[in-house]
Each structure stands twice: as structure tokens, then as C-alpha cells.
Coordinates of N, CA and C in Angstrom, one line a residue:
M1 N 91.3 166.6 146.0 CA 91.2 166.4 144.6 C 92.3 167.2 143.9
S2 N 93.0 166.6 143.0 CA 94.2 167.3 142.3 C 93.7 168.3 141.3
E3 N 94.6 169.2 141.0 CA 94.3 170.3 140.0 C 94.0 169.7 138.7
Q4 N 94.6 168.6 138.3 CA 94.4 167.9 137.1 C 93.0 167.3 137.0
E5 N 92.5 166.7 138.1 CA 91.2 166.2 138.2 C 90.1 167.3 138.1
T6 N 90.4 168.4 138.8 CA 89.5 169.5 138.7 C 89.4 170.1 137.3
D7 N 90.5 170.2 136.6 CA 90.5 170.7 135.2 C 89.7 169.7 134.3
G8 N 89.9 168.4 134.5 CA 89.2 167.4 133.7 C 87.7 167.5 133.9
R9 N 87.3 167.6 135.2 CA 85.9 167.8 135.5 C 85.3 169.0 134.9
R10 N 86.1 170.1 135.0 CA 85.6 171.4 134.4 C 85.4 171.2 132.9
R11 N 86.4 170.6 132.2 CA 86.3 170.4 130.7 C 85.1 169.5 130.4
R12 N 84.9 168.5 131.1 CA 83.7 167.6 130.9 C 82.4 168.4 131.1
S13 N 82.4 169.2 132.1 CA 81.2 170.0 132.4 C 80.9 171.0 131.3
M14 N 82.0 171.6 130.8 CA 81.8 172.6 129.7 C 81.4 171.9 128.4
A15 N 81.9 170.7 128.2 CA 81.6 169.9 127.0 C 80.1 169.5 127.0
S16 N 79.7 169.1 128.2 CA 78.3 168.7 128.4 C 77.4 169.9 128.2
R17 N 77.7 171.0 128.7 CA 77.0 172.3 128.5 C 76.9 172.6 127.0
D18 N 78.0 172.5 126.3 CA 78.0 172.9 124.9 C 77.1 171.9 124.1
R19 N 77.2 170.6 124.5 CA 76.3 169.6 123.8 C 74.8 169.9 124.0
I20 N 74.5 170.4 125.2 CA 73.1 170.7 125.5 C 72.7 171.9 124.6
I21 N 73.5 172.9 124.5 CA 73.2 174.1 123.7 C 73.1 173.7 122.2
D22 N 74.0 172.9 121.8 CA 74.0 172.4 120.4 C 72.8 171.6 120.1
A23 N 72.3 170.8 121.1 CA 71.1 170.0 120.9 C 69.9 170.9 120.7
V24 N 69.8 172.0 121.5 CA 68.6 172.9 121.3 C 68.7 173.5 119.9
L25 N 69.9 174.0 119.5 CA 70.0 174.5 118.1 C 69.6 173.5 117.0
A26 N 70.1 172.3 117.2 CA 69.8 171.3 116.2 C 68.3 171.0 116.1
L27 N 67.6 170.9 117.3 CA 66.2 170.7 117.3 C 65.4 171.9 116.7
I28 N 65.9 173.1 116.9 CA 65.2 174.2 116.3 C 65.4 174.2 114.8
D29 N 66.7 173.9 114.4 CA 67.0 173.8 113.0 C 66.1 172.8 112.3
E30 N 65.8 171.7 113.0 CA 64.9 170.7 112.4 C 63.4 171.0 112.5
D31 N 63.2 172.2 113.0 CA 61.8 172.8 113.1 C 60.9 171.8 113.9
E32 N 61.5 171.5 115.1 CA 60.7 170.6 116.0 C 59.9 171.4 117.0
G33 N 59.6 172.6 116.7 CA 58.8 173.4 117.7 C 59.7 173.9 118.8
I34 N 59.0 174.0 120.0 CA 59.7 174.4 121.2 C 60.2 173.1 121.8
P35 N 61.5 172.8 121.8 CA 62.0 171.6 122.3 C 61.9 171.5 123.9
G36 N 61.4 170.3 124.3 CA 61.2 170.1 125.7 C 62.5 169.5 126.3
A37 N 62.6 169.5 127.7 CA 63.8 169.1 128.4 C 64.1 167.7 128.0
E38 N 63.2 166.8 127.9 CA 63.5 165.4 127.6 C 64.1 165.2 126.2
A39 N 63.6 165.9 125.2 CA 64.1 165.8 123.9 C 65.5 166.4 123.8
I40 N 65.7 167.5 124.5 CA 67.0 168.2 124.6 C 68.1 167.2 125.2
A41 N 67.7 166.7 126.4 CA 68.6 165.8 127.1 C 69.0 164.6 126.2
A42 N 68.0 164.0 125.6 CA 68.2 162.8 124.8 C 69.1 163.2 123.6
R43 N 68.9 164.3 122.9 CA 69.7 164.7 121.8 C 71.2 165.0 122.3
A44 N 71.3 165.6 123.4 CA 72.7 165.9 124.0 C 73.4 164.7 124.6
G45 N 72.6 163.7 124.8 CA 73.3 162.5 125.5 C 73.6 162.7 126.9
V46 N 72.7 163.5 127.6 CA 72.9 163.8 129.0 C 71.6 163.5 129.8
G47 N 71.7 163.4 131.1 CA 70.5 163.2 131.8 C 69.7 164.5 132.1
L48 N 68.5 164.4 132.5 CA 67.7 165.6 132.8 C 68.4 166.4 133.9
R49 N 68.9 165.7 134.9 CA 69.5 166.3 136.0 C 70.7 167.2 135.6
S50 N 71.5 166.7 134.7 CA 72.6 167.4 134.2 C 72.2 168.7 133.5
L51 N 71.1 168.6 132.7 CA 70.6 169.7 132.0 C 70.2 170.8 133.0
F52 N 69.4 170.5 134.0 CA 69.0 171.5 134.9 C 70.1 171.9 135.9
R53 N 71.1 171.1 136.1 CA 72.2 171.5 136.9 C 73.0 172.6 136.2
H54 N 73.1 172.5 134.9 CA 73.9 173.5 134.1 C 73.1 174.8 133.9
F55 N 71.8 174.7 133.8 CA 71.0 175.9 133.4 C 69.9 176.3 134.3
G56 N 69.6 175.5 135.3 CA 68.6 175.9 136.3 C 67.2 175.5 135.8
D57 N 66.8 176.1 134.7 CA 65.5 175.8 134.1 C 65.6 176.0 132.6
L58 N 64.4 175.8 131.9 CA 64.5 175.9 130.5 C 64.7 177.4 130.1
D59 N 64.1 178.3 130.9 CA 64.4 179.7 130.6 C 65.9 180.0 130.5
G60 N 66.6 179.6 131.5 CA 68.0 179.8 131.6 C 68.7 179.2 130.4
L61 N 68.3 178.0 130.0 CA 68.9 177.3 128.8 C 68.6 178.1 127.6
Y62 N 67.3 178.5 127.4 CA 66.9 179.2 126.1 C 67.6 180.6 126.0
V63 N 67.8 181.3 127.1 CA 68.5 182.6 127.1 C 69.9 182.3 126.7
T64 N 70.5 181.3 127.2 CA 71.9 181.0 126.8 C 72.0 180.7 125.3
V65 N 71.0 179.9 124.8 CA 71.0 179.6 123.4 C 70.8 180.9 122.6
I66 N 70.0 181.8 123.0 CA 69.8 183.1 122.2 C 71.1 183.9 122.3
D67 N 71.8 183.9 123.4 CA 73.1 184.5 123.5 C 74.1 183.9 122.5
R68 N 74.1 182.6 122.4 CA 75.0 181.9 121.5 C 74.7 182.3 120.1
I69 N 73.4 182.4 119.7 CA 73.0 182.8 118.4 C 73.4 184.2 118.1
G70 N 73.3 185.1 119.1 CA 73.7 186.5 119.0 C 75.2 186.6 118.7
L71 N 76.0 185.7 119.2 CA 77.4 185.8 118.9 C 77.8 185.6 117.5
R72 N 76.9 184.9 116.7 CA 77.1 184.7 115.3 C 77.1 186.0 114.5
F73 N 76.4 187.1 115.1 CA 76.2 188.3 114.4 C 76.9 189.5 114.9
T74 N 77.9 189.3 115.9 CA 78.5 190.4 116.5 C 79.4 191.2 115.4
H75 N 79.8 190.5 114.4 CA 80.6 191.2 113.4 C 79.8 192.3 112.6
L76 N 78.5 192.2 112.7 CA 77.6 193.2 112.0 C 77.5 194.5 112.7
V77 N 78.0 194.6 114.0 CA 77.8 195.9 114.7 C 79.1 196.7 114.6
R78 N 80.0 196.3 113.7 CA 81.2 197.1 113.5 C 80.9 198.6 113.1
P79 N 81.8 199.5 113.2 CA 81.5 200.9 112.7 C 81.1 200.9 111.2
Y80 N 80.3 201.9 110.9 CA 79.9 202.0 109.5 C 81.0 202.7 108.7
E81 N 81.1 202.4 107.4 CA 82.1 203.0 106.6 C 81.7 204.3 105.9
S82 N 80.4 204.4 105.6 CA 79.9 205.6 105.0 C 80.0 206.8 105.9
P83 N 80.4 208.0 105.3 CA 80.6 209.2 106.1 C 79.2 209.9 106.4
D84 N 78.2 209.6 105.6 CA 76.9 210.3 105.8 C 75.8 209.3 106.3
W85 N 74.9 209.9 107.0 CA 73.9 209.0 107.6 C 73.0 208.2 106.7
Q86 N 72.7 208.7 105.5 CA 71.9 207.9 104.5 C 72.7 206.7 104.1
G87 N 74.0 206.9 103.8 CA 74.8 205.7 103.5 C 74.9 204.7 104.6
Q88 N 74.9 205.2 105.8 CA 75.0 204.3 107.0 C 73.7 203.6 107.1
V89 N 72.5 204.2 106.8 CA 71.3 203.5 106.8 C 71.3 202.4 105.8
R90 N 71.8 202.6 104.6 CA 71.9 201.6 103.6 C 72.8 200.4 104.1
E91 N 74.0 200.8 104.7 CA 74.9 199.8 105.2 C 74.1 198.9 106.3
G92 N 73.4 199.6 107.2 CA 72.6 199.0 108.2 C 71.6 198.0 107.6
L93 N 71.0 198.4 106.5 CA 70.0 197.6 105.9 C 70.7 196.3 105.4
E94 N 71.8 196.4 104.7 CA 72.5 195.2 104.3 C 72.9 194.3 105.4
R95 N 73.4 194.8 106.5 CA 73.7 194.0 107.6 C 72.5 193.3 108.3
R96 N 71.4 194.1 108.4 CA 70.2 193.5 108.9 C 69.7 192.4 108.1
M97 N 69.8 192.5 106.8 CA 69.3 191.4 105.9 C 70.1 190.1 106.2
V98 N 71.4 190.3 106.3 CA 72.2 189.1 106.6 C 71.8 188.5 108.0
M99 N 71.7 189.4 109.0 CA 71.3 188.9 110.3 C 69.9 188.3 110.4
F100 N 69.0 189.0 109.8 CA 67.6 188.5 109.8 C 67.4 187.1 109.2
E101 N 68.1 186.9 108.0 CA 68.0 185.6 107.4 C 68.6 184.6 108.2
G102 N 69.8 184.9 108.8 CA 70.4 183.9 109.7 C 69.7 183.6 110.9
A103 N 68.9 184.5 111.4 CA 68.2 184.3 112.7 C 66.7 184.0 112.6
L104 N 66.3 183.9 111.4 CA 64.8 183.8 111.2 C 64.2 182.6 111.9
R105 N 64.8 181.4 111.7 CA 64.2 180.2 112.3 C 64.2 180.3 113.8
Y106 N 65.3 180.9 114.4 CA 65.4 181.1 115.8 C 64.4 182.1 116.3
R107 N 64.2 183.1 115.5 CA 63.2 184.2 115.9 C 61.8 183.5 116.0
R108 N 61.5 182.6 115.1 CA 60.2 182.0 115.2 C 60.1 181.2 116.5
F109 N 61.1 180.5 116.8 CA 61.2 179.7 118.1 C 61.0 180.7 119.3
A110 N 61.7 181.8 119.3 CA 61.6 182.7 120.4 C 60.3 183.3 120.5
E111 N 59.6 183.6 119.4 CA 58.3 184.2 119.4 C 57.3 183.2 119.9
A112 N 57.5 181.9 119.6 CA 56.6 180.9 120.1 C 56.7 180.7 121.6
Y113 N 58.0 180.8 122.0 CA 58.2 180.6 123.5 C 58.0 181.8 124.3
R114 N 57.9 183.0 123.7 CA 57.8 184.2 124.5 C 56.5 184.3 125.3
Q115 N 55.5 183.6 124.9 CA 54.2 183.6 125.6 C 54.3 182.9 126.9
H116 N 55.3 182.0 127.0 CA 55.5 181.2 128.2 C 56.6 181.8 129.1
S117 N 57.3 182.8 128.7 CA 58.5 183.2 129.4 C 58.7 184.7 129.4
A118 N 58.7 185.3 130.6 CA 58.9 186.7 130.7 C 60.4 187.0 130.3
T119 N 61.3 186.1 130.6 CA 62.7 186.2 130.2 C 62.8 186.4 128.7
M120 N 62.1 185.5 128.0 CA 62.2 185.6 126.5 C 61.6 186.9 126.0
R121 N 60.5 187.3 126.6 CA 59.9 188.5 126.2 C 60.9 189.7 126.4
H122 N 61.5 189.7 127.5 CA 62.5 190.7 127.8 C 63.6 190.7 126.8
G123 N 64.1 189.5 126.5 CA 65.2 189.4 125.5 C 64.8 189.9 124.1
L124 N 63.6 189.5 123.7 CA 63.2 190.0 122.3 C 63.0 191.5 122.3
D125 N 62.4 192.0 123.4 CA 62.2 193.5 123.5 C 63.6 194.2 123.5
A126 N 64.6 193.6 124.2 CA 65.9 194.2 124.2 C 66.5 194.2 122.8
L127 N 66.3 193.2 122.1 CA 66.8 193.2 120.7 C 66.2 194.3 119.9
N128 N 64.9 194.4 120.0 CA 64.2 195.5 119.3 C 64.7 196.9 119.7
R129 N 64.9 197.1 121.0 CA 65.4 198.4 121.5 C 66.8 198.6 121.0
M130 N 67.6 197.6 120.9 CA 69.0 197.7 120.4 C 69.0 198.1 118.9
L131 N 68.1 197.5 118.1 CA 68.1 197.8 116.7 C 67.6 199.2 116.5
R132 N 66.5 199.6 117.2 CA 66.0 200.9 117.1 C 67.1 202.0 117.6
G133 N 67.8 201.7 118.7 CA 68.8 202.5 119.2 C 69.9 202.8 118.1
R134 N 70.3 201.7 117.4 CA 71.3 201.8 116.4 C 70.8 202.8 115.3
L135 N 69.5 202.6 114.9 CA 69.0 203.5 113.9 C 68.9 205.0 114.4
E136 N 68.5 205.1 115.6 CA 68.5 206.5 116.2 C 69.9 207.1 116.2
G137 N 70.9 206.3 116.4 CA 72.2 206.8 116.5 C 72.7 207.2 115.1
I138 N 72.1 206.7 114.0 CA 72.5 207.0 112.7 C 71.8 208.2 112.2
V139 N 70.5 208.2 112.3 CA 69.7 209.3 111.7 C 69.8 210.5 112.7
P140 N 70.2 211.7 112.1 CA 70.4 212.9 113.0 C 69.1 213.3 113.7
Q141 N 69.2 213.8 114.9 CA 68.0 214.2 115.6 C 67.2 215.2 114.9
E142 N 67.8 216.1 114.2 CA 67.0 217.1 113.5 C 66.2 216.5 112.3
V143 N 66.7 215.4 111.7 CA 65.9 214.8 110.7 C 64.7 214.0 111.3
R144 N 65.0 213.4 112.5 CA 63.9 212.6 113.2 C 62.9 213.6 113.8
A145 N 63.3 214.7 114.4 CA 62.5 215.5 115.1 C 61.4 216.2 114.2
G146 N 61.8 216.5 113.0 CA 60.9 217.2 112.1 C 59.8 216.3 111.5
D147 N 60.0 215.0 111.6 CA 59.1 214.1 111.0 C 59.1 212.7 111.7
E148 N 58.4 212.6 112.8 CA 58.3 211.4 113.6 C 57.7 210.2 112.8
I149 N 56.7 210.5 111.9 CA 56.1 209.4 111.2 C 57.1 208.8 110.2
W150 N 57.9 209.7 109.6 CA 58.9 209.2 108.6 C 59.9 208.2 109.3
F151 N 60.3 208.6 110.5 CA 61.2 207.8 111.3 C 60.6 206.4 111.7
E152 N 59.3 206.5 112.1 CA 58.6 205.3 112.5 C 58.5 204.3 111.3
Q153 N 58.3 204.9 110.1 CA 58.2 204.0 108.9 C 59.6 203.4 108.6
L154 N 60.6 204.2 108.7 CA 62.0 203.7 108.5 C 62.3 202.5 109.5
D155 N 62.0 202.8 110.8 CA 62.2 201.8 111.8 C 61.4 200.5 111.5
L156 N 60.2 200.6 111.1 CA 59.3 199.5 110.7 C 59.9 198.7 109.6
W157 N 60.3 199.3 108.5 CA 60.8 198.6 107.4 C 62.1 197.9 107.7
L158 N 62.9 198.5 108.6 CA 64.2 197.9 109.0 C 64.1 196.9 110.2
S159 N 62.9 196.5 110.5 CA 62.6 195.6 111.7 C 62.6 194.1 111.3
L160 N 63.0 193.3 112.2 CA 62.9 191.9 112.1 C 61.5 191.4 111.8
E161 N 60.5 192.1 112.4 CA 59.1 191.8 112.2 C 58.7 191.9 110.7
S162 N 59.1 193.0 110.0 CA 58.8 193.2 108.6 C 59.5 192.1 107.8
Y163 N 60.7 191.8 108.1 CA 61.4 190.8 107.4 C 60.7 189.5 107.5
S164 N 60.4 189.1 108.8 CA 59.7 187.9 109.1 C 58.4 187.7 108.4
R165 N 57.6 188.8 108.4 CA 56.3 188.8 107.7 C 56.5 188.5 106.2
L166 N 57.4 189.2 105.6 CA 57.6 189.0 104.2 C 58.0 187.6 103.8
R167 N 58.9 187.1 104.7 CA 59.5 185.7 104.4 C 58.4 184.7 104.8
G168 N 57.7 184.9 105.9 CA 56.8 183.8 106.4 C 55.4 183.9 105.8
L169 N 54.8 185.0 106.1 CA 53.4 185.1 105.7 C 53.2 185.4 104.2
Q170 N 54.1 186.1 103.6 CA 53.9 186.4 102.2 C 54.8 185.5 101.3
N171 N 55.5 184.6 101.9 CA 56.2 183.5 101.2 C 57.2 184.0 100.2
L172 N 57.9 185.2 100.5 CA 58.9 185.7 99.6 C 60.2 185.0 100.0
D173 N 61.1 184.8 99.0 CA 62.4 184.3 99.4 C 63.3 185.5 99.9
H174 N 64.5 185.2 100.3 CA 65.4 186.2 100.9 C 65.6 187.4 99.9
D175 N 65.9 187.1 98.6 CA 66.2 188.1 97.7 C 65.0 189.0 97.4
Q176 N 63.8 188.4 97.3 CA 62.6 189.2 97.1 C 62.3 190.1 98.3
T177 N 62.5 189.5 99.5 CA 62.3 190.2 100.8 C 63.2 191.4 100.8
K178 N 64.5 191.2 100.5 CA 65.5 192.3 100.5 C 65.1 193.3 99.5
A179 N 64.6 192.9 98.4 CA 64.2 193.9 97.3 C 63.1 194.8 97.8
V180 N 62.1 194.2 98.4 CA 60.9 195.0 98.9 C 61.4 196.0 100.0
I181 N 62.1 195.5 100.9 CA 62.6 196.4 102.0 C 63.5 197.5 101.5
S182 N 64.4 197.1 100.6 CA 65.3 198.1 100.0 C 64.6 199.2 99.3
A183 N 63.5 198.8 98.5 CA 62.7 199.8 97.8 C 62.0 200.7 98.7
A184 N 61.5 200.2 99.8 CA 60.8 201.0 100.8 C 61.8 202.0 101.5
V185 N 62.9 201.5 101.9 CA 63.9 202.3 102.5 C 64.5 203.4 101.6
A186 N 64.7 203.0 100.3 CA 65.2 203.9 99.3 C 64.2 205.1 99.1
A187 N 62.9 204.8 99.1 CA 61.9 205.8 98.9 C 61.9 206.7 100.1
L188 N 62.0 206.2 101.3 CA 62.1 207.0 102.5 C 63.3 207.9 102.5
L189 N 64.4 207.4 102.1 CA 65.6 208.2 102.1 C 65.5 209.3 101.0
A190 N 64.9 208.9 99.9 CA 64.8 209.9 98.8 C 63.9 211.1 99.3
A191 N 63.0 210.8 100.1 CA 62.1 211.9 100.7 C 62.9 212.9 101.5
K192 N 64.0 212.5 102.0 CA 64.9 213.4 102.8 C 66.0 214.0 102.1
N193 N 66.1 213.8 100.8 CA 67.2 214.5 100.0 C 66.8 216.0 99.8

């Protein structure tokens, strides 16, 4: 097989893989619940065999999809501009509001699928640990050590779970949700002045 044939095959394989990922994202965007292999393959225009050859199983596919979604938000982990920790918490809040709104539909999918998948549970837990770790990196140890309850409240208000509850269960729009969370965080920060 020539190098040109190998490159062509590789490009077709990558295009097929991308179509499968795009199909999952489209089905989630259409709020079709947890998309099954048949629906994904049909949307992508590939056979089931091709889907499983690329990803092994649905867990492998869904983890790849979550990774792709995560790439949309990598710009939000840039260094903070504020020189003080309270300003950095406020910057972090702004960034999280953008990320949470953009990821909300996918989070609902991931939460629905997590009961079927240890891999998805691990991925969601890793996201929560990452968000908490970023917050721990901002708030000085001496502030956290003196008042663990205060820090747990701050972590709760800045969580995807709080955002999701306000948007989903309490039917607030993005701006209302942001206002509620901002007010709670502002009160917590004021308590540390």
C-alpha cells in the first residue's frame, strides 16, 4: 500500500470519527436523551461496526465526546488578572458562569448516563475535583483553615450543581442564575473583609 493510500485511509477514518462525535453532540443538543449506538451511527452515516471500531464501546465514545466539549472551555483556565484572591474568585465566578451555561445540556446527559457508567462517574468526579482544586488554589490556606464551613459554602455556590439546580429545577434563566450566585458569593467574600 502506498503512502498516499495510507494517508487517504487515515483522513477518511478521522473524518468518520469526527462525524460520529458530531452526531452525538447533535443528538444531545436536540435533547434526545442518551443516544444509542444505532441512532448515533444513523446520524453519522456510518455502520455500527465503524462506530465500535473507532471507540470500542459507548463509554469510549462518550468519554471522547466529553473531552471534545471540554476543549471548548480551555480558554477559561488562563491565569487570573486580579492581584488579590477575592478578585480572582470573582473572575473565576464569571468564567464558571460562561462554562456552566455552555455545558449545561451536556451535563444533564452526563448525569443521566453516569448511573450506567463508572467511566462517566469518574469523569464527572474529576471535573468537580478540578473546579474545587482551582478554588483551593485561589483562596489562601489561612483563610480556608480558619473557617471550613465558609469555604464549603463558597465551593457549593461556585459549583455546576448549584448552577444546574437554579437553571433546571428553579427555572431561572442564565442572568437570574448568575445574579443569585453572584449575590451569594459577594456575601461570602464580604464576610472575609
